Coordinates of N, CA and C in Angstrom, one line a residue:
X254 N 12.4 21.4 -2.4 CA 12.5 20.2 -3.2 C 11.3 19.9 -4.1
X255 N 11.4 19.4 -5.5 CA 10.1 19.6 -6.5 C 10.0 18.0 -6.4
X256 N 8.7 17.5 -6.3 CA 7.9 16.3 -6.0 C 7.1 16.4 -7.2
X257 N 7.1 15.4 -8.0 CA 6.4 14.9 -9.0 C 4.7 14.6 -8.9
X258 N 3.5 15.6 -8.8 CA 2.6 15.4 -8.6 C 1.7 14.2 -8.4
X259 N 2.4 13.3 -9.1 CA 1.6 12.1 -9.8 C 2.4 11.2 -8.2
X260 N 3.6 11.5 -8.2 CA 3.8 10.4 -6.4 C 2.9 10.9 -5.4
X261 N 2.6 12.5 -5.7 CA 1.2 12.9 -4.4 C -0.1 12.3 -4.5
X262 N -0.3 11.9 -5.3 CA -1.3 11.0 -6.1 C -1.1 9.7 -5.4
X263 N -0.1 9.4 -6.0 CA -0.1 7.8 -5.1 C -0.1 7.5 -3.7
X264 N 0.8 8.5 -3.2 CA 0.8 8.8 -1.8 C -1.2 8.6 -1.3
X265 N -1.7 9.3 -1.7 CA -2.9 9.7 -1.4 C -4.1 8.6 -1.1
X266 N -3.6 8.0 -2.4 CA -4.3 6.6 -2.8 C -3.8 5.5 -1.8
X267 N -2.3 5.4 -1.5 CA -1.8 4.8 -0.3 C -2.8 4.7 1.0
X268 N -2.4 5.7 1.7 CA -3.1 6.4 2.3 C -5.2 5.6 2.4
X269 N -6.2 5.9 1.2 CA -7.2 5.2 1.2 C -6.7 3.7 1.3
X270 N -5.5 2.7 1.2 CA -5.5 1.4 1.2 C -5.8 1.4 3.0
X271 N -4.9 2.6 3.4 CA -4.8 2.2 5.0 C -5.9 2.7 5.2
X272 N -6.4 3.5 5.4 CA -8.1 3.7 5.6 C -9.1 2.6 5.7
X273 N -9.0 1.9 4.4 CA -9.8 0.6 4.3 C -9.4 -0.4 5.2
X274 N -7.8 -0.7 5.4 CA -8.0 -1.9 6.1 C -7.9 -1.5 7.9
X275 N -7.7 -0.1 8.1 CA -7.6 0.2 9.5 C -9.3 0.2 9.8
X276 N -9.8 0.5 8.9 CA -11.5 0.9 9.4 C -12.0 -0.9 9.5
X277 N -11.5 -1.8 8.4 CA -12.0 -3.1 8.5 C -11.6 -3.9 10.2
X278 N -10.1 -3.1 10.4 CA -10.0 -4.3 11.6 C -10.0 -3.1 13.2
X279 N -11.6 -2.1 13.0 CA -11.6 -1.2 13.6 C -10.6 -0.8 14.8
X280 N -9.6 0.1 13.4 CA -8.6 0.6 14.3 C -8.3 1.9 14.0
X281 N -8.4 2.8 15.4 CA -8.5 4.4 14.9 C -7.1 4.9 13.7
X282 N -7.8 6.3 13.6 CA -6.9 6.9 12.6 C -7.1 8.2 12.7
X283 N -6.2 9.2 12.1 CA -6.8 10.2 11.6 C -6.1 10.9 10.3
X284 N -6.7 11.6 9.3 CA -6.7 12.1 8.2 C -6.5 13.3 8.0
X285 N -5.1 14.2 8.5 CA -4.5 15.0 8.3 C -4.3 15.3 7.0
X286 N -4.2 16.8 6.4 CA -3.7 17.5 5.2 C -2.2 16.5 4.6
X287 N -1.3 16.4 5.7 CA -0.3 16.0 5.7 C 0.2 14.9 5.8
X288 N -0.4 13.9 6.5 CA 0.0 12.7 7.2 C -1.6 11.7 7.4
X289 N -1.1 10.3 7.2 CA -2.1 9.9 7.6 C -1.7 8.9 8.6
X290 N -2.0 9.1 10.3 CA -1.8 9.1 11.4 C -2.7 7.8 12.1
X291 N -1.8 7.0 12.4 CA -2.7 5.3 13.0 C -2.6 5.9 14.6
X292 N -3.5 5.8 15.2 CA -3.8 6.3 16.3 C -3.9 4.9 17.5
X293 N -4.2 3.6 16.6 CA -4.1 2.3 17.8 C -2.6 2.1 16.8
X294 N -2.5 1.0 17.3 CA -1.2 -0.2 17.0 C -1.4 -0.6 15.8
X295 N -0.8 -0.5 14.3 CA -1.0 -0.9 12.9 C -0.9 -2.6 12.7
X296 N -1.5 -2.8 11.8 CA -1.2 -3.4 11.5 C -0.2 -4.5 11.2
X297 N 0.3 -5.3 11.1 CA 2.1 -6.4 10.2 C 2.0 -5.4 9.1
X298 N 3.3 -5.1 8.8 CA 3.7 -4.6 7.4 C 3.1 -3.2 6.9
X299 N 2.0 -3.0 8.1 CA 1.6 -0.6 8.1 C 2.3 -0.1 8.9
X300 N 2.6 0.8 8.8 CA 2.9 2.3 9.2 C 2.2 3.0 10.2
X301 N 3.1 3.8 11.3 CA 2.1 4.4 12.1 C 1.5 5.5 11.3
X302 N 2.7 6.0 10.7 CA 2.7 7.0 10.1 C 2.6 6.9 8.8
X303 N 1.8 7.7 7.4 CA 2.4 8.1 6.2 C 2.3 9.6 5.9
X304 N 3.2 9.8 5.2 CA 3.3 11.4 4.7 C 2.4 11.2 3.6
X305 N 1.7 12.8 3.1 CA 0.8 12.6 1.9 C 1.4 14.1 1.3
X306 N 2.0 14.7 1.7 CA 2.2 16.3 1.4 C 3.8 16.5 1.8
X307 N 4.4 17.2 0.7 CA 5.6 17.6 1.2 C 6.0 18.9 1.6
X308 N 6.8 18.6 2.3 CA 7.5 20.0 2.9 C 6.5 20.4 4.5
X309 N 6.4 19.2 5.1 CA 5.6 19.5 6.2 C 6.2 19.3 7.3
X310 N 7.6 18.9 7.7 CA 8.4 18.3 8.3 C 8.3 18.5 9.9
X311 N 8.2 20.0 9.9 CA 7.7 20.3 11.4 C 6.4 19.5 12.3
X312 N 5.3 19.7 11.4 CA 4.3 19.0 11.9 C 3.9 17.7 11.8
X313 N 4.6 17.2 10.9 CA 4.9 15.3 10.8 C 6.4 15.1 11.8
X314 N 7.0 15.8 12.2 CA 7.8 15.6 13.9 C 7.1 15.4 14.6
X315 N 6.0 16.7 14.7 CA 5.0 16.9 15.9 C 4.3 15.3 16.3
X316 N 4.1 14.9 14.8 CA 2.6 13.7 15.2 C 3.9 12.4 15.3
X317 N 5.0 12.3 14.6 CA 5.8 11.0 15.7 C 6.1 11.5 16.6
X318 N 6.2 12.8 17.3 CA 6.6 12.6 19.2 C 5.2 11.6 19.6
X319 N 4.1 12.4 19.1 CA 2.9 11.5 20.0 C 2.9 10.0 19.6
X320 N 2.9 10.0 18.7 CA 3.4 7.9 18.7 C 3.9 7.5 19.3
X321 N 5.9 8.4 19.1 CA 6.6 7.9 20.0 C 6.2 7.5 22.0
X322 N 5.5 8.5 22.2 CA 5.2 8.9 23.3 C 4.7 7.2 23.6
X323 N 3.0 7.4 22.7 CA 2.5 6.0 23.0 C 2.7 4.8 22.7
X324 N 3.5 4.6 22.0 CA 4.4 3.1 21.4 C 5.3 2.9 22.1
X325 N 5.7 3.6 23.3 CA 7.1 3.3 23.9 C 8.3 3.6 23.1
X326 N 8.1 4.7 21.9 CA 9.5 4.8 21.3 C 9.3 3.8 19.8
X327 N 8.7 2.7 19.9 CA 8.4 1.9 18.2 C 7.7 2.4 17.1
X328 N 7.9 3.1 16.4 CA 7.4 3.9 15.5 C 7.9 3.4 14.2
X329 N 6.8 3.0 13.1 CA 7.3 2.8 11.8 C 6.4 4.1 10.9
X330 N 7.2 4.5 10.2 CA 6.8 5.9 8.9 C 6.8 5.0 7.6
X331 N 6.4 6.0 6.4 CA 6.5 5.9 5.5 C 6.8 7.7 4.9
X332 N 8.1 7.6 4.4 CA 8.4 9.1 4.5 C 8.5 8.6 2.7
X333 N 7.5 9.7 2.4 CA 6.4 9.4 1.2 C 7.8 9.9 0.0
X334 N 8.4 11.2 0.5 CA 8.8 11.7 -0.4 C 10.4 12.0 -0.4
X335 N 10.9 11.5 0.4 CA 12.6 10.8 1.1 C 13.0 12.7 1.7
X336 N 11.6 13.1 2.4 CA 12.6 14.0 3.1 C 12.8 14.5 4.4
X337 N 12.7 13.3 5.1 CA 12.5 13.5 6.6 C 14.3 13.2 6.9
X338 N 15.2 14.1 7.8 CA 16.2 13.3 8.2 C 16.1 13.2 9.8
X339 N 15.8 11.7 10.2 CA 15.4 11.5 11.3 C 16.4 10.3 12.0
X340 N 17.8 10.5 11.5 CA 18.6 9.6 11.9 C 18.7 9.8 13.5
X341 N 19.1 11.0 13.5 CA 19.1 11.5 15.1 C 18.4 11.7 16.2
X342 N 17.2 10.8 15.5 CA 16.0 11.0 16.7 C 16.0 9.2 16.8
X343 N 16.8 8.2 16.3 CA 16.8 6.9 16.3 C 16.2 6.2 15.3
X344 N 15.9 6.4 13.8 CA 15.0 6.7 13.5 C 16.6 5.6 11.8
X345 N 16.0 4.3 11.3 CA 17.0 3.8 10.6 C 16.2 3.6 9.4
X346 N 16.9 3.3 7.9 CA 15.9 3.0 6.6 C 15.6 1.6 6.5
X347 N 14.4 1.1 6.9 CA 14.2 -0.3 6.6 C 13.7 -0.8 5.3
X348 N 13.9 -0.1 4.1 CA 13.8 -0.2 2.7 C 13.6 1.1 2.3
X349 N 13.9 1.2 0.8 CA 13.3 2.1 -0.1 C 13.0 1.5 -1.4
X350 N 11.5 2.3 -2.1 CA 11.1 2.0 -3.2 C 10.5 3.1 -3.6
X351 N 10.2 2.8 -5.3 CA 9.4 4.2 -5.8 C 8.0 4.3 -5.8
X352 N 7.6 5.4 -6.0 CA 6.1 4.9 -6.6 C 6.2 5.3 -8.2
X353 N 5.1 4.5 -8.5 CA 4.9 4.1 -9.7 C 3.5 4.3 -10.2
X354 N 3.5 5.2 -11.6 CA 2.5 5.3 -12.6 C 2.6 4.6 -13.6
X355 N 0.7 4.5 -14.0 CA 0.7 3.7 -15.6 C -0.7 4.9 -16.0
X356 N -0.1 5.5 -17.1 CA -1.5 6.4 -18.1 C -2.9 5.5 -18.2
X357 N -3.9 6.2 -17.8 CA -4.8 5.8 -18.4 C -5.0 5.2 -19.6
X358 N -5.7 4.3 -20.0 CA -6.2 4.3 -21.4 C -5.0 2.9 -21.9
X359 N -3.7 3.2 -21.4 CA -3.0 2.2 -22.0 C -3.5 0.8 -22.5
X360 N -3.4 0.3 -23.6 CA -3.7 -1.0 -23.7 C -3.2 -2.1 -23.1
X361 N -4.2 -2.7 -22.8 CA -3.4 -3.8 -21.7 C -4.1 -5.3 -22.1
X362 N -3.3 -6.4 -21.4 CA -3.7 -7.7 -22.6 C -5.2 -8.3 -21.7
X363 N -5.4 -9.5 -22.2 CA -6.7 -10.0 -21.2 C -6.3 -10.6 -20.3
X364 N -6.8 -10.5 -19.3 CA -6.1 -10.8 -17.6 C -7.2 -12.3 -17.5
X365 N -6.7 -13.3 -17.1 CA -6.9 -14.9 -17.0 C -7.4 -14.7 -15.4
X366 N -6.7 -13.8 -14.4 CA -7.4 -13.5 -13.1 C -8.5 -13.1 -12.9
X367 N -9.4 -13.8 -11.5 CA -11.0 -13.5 -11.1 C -11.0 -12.6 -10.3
X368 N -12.2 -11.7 -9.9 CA -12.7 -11.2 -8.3 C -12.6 -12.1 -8.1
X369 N -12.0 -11.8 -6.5 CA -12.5 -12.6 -5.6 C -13.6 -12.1 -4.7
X370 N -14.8 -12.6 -4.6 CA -15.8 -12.4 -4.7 C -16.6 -12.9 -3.0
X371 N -16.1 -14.1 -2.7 CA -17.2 -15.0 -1.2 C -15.5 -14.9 -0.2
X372 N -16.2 -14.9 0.5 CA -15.5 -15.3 2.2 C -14.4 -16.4 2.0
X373 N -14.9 -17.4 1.1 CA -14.3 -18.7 1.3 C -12.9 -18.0 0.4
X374 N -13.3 -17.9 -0.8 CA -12.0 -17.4 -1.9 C -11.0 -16.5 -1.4
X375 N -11.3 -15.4 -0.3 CA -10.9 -14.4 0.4 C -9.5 -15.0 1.3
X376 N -10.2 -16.0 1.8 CA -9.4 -17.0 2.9 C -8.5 -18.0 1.7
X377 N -8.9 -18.4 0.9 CA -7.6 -18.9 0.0 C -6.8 -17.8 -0.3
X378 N -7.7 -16.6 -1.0 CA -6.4 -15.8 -0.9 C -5.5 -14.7 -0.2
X379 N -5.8 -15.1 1.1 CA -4.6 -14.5 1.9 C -3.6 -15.8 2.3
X380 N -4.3 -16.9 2.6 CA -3.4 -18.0 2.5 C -2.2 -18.2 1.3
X381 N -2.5 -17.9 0.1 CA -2.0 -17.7 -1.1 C -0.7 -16.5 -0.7
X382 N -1.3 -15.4 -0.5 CA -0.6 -14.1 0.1 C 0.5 -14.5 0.9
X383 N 0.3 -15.3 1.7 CA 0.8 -15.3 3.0 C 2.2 -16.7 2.6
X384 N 1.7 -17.3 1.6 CA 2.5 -18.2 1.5 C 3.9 -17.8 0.4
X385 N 3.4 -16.7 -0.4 CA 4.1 -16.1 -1.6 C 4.6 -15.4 -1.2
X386 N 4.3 -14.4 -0.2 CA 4.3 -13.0 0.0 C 4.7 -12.5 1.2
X387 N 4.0 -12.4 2.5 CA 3.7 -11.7 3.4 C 3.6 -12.9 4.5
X388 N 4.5 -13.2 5.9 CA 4.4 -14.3 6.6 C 3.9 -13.8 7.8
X389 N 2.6 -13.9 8.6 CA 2.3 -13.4 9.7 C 0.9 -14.1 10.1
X390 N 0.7 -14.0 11.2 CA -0.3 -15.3 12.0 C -1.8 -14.5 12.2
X391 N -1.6 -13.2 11.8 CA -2.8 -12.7 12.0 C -3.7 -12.6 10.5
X392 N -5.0 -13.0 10.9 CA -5.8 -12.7 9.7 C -5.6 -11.1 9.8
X393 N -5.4 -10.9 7.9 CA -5.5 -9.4 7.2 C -6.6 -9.0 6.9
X394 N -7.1 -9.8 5.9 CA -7.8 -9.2 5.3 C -9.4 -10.0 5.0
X395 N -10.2 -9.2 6.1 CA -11.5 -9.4 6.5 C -12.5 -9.2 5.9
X396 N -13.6 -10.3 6.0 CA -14.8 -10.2 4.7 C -15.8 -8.6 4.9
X397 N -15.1 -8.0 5.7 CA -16.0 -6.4 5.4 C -15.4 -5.6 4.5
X398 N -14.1 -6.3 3.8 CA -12.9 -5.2 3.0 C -13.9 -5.8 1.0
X399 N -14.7 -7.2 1.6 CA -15.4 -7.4 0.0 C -16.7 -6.7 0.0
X400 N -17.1 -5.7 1.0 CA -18.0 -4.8 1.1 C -18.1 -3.5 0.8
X401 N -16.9 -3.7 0.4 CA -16.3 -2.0 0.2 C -16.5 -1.6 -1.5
X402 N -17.3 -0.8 -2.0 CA -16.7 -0.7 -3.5 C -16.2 0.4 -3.9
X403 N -15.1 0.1 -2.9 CA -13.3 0.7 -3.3 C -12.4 0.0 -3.1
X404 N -12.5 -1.2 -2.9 CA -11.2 -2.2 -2.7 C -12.4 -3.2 -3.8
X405 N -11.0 -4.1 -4.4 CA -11.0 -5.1 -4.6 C -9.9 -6.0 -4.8
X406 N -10.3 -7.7 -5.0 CA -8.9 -8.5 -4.5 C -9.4 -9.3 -6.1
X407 N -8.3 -9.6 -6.8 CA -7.9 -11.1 -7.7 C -7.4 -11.6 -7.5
X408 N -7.4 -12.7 -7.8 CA -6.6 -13.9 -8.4 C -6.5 -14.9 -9.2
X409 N -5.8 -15.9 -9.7 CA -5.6 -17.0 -10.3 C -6.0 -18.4 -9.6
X410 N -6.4 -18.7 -9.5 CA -7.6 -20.0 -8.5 C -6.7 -21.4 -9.6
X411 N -6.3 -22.4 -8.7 CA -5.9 -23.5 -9.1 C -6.1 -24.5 -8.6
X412 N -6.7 -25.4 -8.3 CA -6.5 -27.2 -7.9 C -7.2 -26.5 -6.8
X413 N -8.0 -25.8 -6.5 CA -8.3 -25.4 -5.1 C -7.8 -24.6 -4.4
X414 N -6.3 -23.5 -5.1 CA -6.0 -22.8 -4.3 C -5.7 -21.7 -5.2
X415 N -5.3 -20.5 -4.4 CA -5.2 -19.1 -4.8 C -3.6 -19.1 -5.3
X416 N -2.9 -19.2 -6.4 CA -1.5 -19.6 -7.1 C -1.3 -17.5 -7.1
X417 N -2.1 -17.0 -7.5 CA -1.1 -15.8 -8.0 C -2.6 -14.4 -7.9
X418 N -1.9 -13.5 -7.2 CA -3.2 -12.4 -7.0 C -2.4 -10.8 -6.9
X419 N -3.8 -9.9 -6.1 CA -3.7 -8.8 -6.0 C -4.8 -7.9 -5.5
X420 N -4.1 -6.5 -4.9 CA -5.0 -6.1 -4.4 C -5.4 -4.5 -5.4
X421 N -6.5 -4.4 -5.2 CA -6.8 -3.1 -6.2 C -7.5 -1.9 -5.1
X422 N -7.5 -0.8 -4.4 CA -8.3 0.0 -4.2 C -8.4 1.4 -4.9
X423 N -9.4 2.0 -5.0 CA -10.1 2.6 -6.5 C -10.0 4.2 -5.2
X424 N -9.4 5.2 -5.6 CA -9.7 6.9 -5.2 C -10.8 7.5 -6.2
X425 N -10.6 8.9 -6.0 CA -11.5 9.4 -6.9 C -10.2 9.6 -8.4
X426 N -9.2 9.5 -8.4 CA -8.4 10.3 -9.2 C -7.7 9.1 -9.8
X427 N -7.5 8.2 -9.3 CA -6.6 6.8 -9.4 C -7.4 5.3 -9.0
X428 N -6.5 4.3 -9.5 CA -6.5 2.7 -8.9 C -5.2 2.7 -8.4
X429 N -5.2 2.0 -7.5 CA -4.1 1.3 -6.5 C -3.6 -0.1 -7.0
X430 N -2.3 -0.5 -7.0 CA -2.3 -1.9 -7.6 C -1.1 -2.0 -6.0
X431 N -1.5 -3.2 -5.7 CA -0.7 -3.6 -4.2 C -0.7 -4.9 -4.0
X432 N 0.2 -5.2 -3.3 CA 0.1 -6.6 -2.6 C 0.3 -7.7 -4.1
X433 N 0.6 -7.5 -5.1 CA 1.2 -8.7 -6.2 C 1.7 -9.6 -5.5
X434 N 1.5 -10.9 -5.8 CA 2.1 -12.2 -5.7 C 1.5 -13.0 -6.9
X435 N 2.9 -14.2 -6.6 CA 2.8 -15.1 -7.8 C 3.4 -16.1 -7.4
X436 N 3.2 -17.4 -7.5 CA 4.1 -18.7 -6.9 C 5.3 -18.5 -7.6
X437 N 5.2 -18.0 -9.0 CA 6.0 -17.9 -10.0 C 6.1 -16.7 -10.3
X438 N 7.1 -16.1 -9.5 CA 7.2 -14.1 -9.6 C 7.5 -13.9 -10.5
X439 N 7.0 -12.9 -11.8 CA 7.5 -12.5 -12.7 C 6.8 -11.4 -13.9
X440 N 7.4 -10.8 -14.6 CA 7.0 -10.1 -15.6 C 5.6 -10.2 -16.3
X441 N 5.2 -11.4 -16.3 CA 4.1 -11.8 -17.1 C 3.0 -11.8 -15.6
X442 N 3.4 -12.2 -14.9 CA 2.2 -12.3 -13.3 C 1.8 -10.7 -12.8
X443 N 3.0 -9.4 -13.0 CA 2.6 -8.1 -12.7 C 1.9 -7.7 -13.7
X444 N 1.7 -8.5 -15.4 CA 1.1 -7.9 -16.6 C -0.3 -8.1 -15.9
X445 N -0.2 -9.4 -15.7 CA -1.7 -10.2 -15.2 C -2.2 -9.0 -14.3
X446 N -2.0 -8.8 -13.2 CA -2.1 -8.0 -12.3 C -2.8 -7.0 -13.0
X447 N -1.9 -6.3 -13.5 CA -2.3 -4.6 -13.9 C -3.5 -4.6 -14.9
X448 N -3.5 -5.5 -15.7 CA -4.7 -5.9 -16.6 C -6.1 -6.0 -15.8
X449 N -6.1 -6.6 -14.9 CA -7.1 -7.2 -13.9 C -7.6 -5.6 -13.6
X450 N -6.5 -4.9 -13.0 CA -7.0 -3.7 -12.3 C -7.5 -2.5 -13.1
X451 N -7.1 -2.7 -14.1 CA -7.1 -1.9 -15.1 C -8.7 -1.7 -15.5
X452 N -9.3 -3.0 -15.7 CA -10.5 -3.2 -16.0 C -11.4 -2.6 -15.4
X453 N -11.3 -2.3 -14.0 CA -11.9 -1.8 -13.0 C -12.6 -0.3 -13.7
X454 N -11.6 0.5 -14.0 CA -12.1 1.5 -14.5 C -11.0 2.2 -15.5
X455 N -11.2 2.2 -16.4 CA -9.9 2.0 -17.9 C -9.7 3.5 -18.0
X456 N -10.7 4.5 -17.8 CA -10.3 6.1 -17.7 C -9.4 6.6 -16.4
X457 N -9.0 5.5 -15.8 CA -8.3 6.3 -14.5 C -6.6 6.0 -14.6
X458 N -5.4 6.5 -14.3 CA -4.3 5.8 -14.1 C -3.9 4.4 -13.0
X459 N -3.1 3.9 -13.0 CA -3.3 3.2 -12.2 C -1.5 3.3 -11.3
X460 N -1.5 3.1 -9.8 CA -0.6 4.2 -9.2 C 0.3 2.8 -7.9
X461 N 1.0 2.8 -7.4 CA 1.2 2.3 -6.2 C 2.6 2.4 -5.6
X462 N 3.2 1.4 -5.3 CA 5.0 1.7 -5.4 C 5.4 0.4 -5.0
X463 N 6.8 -0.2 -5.8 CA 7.7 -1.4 -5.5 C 9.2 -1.3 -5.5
X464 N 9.6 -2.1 -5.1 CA 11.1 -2.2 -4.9 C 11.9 -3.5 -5.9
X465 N 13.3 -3.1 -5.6 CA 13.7 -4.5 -6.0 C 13.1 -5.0 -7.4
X466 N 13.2 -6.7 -8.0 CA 13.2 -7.5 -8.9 C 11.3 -6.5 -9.0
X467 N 10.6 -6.6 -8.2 CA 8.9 -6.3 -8.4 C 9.0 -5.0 -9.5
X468 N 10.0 -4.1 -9.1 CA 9.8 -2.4 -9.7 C 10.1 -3.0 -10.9
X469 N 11.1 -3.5 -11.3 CA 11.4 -4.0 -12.6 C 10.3 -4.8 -13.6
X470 N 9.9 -5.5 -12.6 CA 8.5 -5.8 -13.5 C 7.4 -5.0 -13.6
X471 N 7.5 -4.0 -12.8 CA 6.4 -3.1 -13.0 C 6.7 -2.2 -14.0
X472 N 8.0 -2.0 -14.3 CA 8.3 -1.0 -15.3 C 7.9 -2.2 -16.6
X473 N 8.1 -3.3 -17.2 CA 8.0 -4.0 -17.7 C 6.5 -4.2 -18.0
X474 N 5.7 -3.8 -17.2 CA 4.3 -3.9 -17.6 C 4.0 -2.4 -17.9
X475 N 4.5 -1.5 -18.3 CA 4.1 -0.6 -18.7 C 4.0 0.8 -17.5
X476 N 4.7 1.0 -16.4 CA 4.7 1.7 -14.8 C 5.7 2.8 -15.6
X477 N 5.6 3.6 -14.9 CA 7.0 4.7 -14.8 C 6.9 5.0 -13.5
X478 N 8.5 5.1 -13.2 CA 8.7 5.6 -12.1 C 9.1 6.9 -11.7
X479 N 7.6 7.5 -10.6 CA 7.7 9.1 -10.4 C 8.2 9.4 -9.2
X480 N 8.8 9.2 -8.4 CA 9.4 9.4 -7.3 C 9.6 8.6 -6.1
X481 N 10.4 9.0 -5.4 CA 11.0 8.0 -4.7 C 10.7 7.7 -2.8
X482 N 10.6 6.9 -2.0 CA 10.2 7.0 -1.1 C 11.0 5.8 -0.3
X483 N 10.8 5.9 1.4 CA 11.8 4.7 2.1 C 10.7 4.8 3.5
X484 N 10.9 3.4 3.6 CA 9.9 3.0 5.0 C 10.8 3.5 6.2
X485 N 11.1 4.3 7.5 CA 11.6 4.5 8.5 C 11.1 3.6 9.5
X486 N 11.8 3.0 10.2 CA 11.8 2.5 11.5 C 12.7 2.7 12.9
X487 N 12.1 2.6 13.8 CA 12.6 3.1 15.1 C 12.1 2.5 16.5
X488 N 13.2 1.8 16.9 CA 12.5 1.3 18.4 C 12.7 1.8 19.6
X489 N 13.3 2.8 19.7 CA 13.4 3.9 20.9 C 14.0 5.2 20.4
X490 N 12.5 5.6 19.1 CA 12.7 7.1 19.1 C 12.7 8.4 20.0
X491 N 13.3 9.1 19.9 CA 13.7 10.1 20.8 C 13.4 11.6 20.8
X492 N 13.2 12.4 21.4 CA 12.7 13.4 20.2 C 13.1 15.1 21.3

């Protein structure tokens, strides 16, 4: 099956998002050719598993038996490049989406969104996140992830609170655009977005993946979509 280089690309850069935040809320990992492998308990909304390489199928089995093993059977993937068939190991699609490129260089308009920069802004904006976006009781995203200069976080700051943001982390080959939210979702809030990240460093592409009404706006800010991918989940995999 032929894989559009530029999704191995994103895959990859995926991949460094989990890196950053598994290293922030020290939780093992490891960084296989193939797979990038959460070794404690992930995260809300990560993956034990992600693929980075296709056509590895045997040896991305191999590393969910050992999850399965230790999770009791609860294993979530991210089967990067839609070609695992793992129905029969218990194994169901709890979404799919593409990934998504934007060319370097593209012109992009002036982004109205800040770094977010101090502790305090950080905590508005996962409150922000959490209120738009993503519903869970555990703090995400920790003041060693504004220490990193390979992540970064924006937003739109209003009356005291974080209205509309995003997450950026920087590879050597790409930017990452993730985590979009907006009180008011839409076309003009993913422009904001990609603008913001853009700036970061204007000679690189910028890469990530969405679903649904979001992919639409991402194509609408200027994204093409290079290939396709679906989250697997499983609560008493079998193997």
């Amino acid at each position: 099956m032929s894989v559009d280089h530029r999704a191995v690309i994103a895959a990859y850069n995926n991949a460094d998002l989990y890196e950053a935040m598994f290293s922030a809320h020290g939780l093992a990992y490891q960084r296989l050719p193939f797979a990038f492998v959460g070794k404690d308990r992930p995260l809300p909304f990560y993956s034990n598993l992600t693929v980075l390489s296709p056509d590895h199928e045997a040896e991305i089995i191999q590393q969910i038996n050992h999850i399965a093993a230790q999770f009791e059977g609860v294993v979530g993937l991210k089967d990067s490049f839609c070609q695992l068939d793992l129905a029969a190991h218990g194994f169901d699609t709890l979404f799919g989406a593409s990934w998504i490129w934007r060319d370097a260089g593209v012109q992009t308009m002036a982004s109205h969104w800040q770094p977010i920069e101090t502790q305090a802004d950080l905590a508005l904006w996962e409150e922000g996140w959490k209120r738009n976006e993503s519903a869970t009781e555990r703090r995400m995203f920790t003041a060693d992830l504004l220490n990193r200069d390979d992540m970064f976080f924006f937003g739109l700051k209003t009356g005291g609170e974080i209205e509309a943001g995003c997450i950026a982390n920087r590879s050597e080959n790409c930017i990452g655009l993730s985590n979009v939210f907006a009180r008011a979702a839409s076309s003009a809030a993913f422009s904001q977005a990609t603008a913001a990240v853009a700036a970061i460093a204007p000679d690189l592409p910028i890469v990530g993946y969405e679903s649904g009404v979001d992919l639409e706006h991402a194509r609408s800010a200027g994204f093409d979509t290079v290939g396709d991918l679906r989250i697997l989940v499983a609560k008493n995999a079998a193997f």
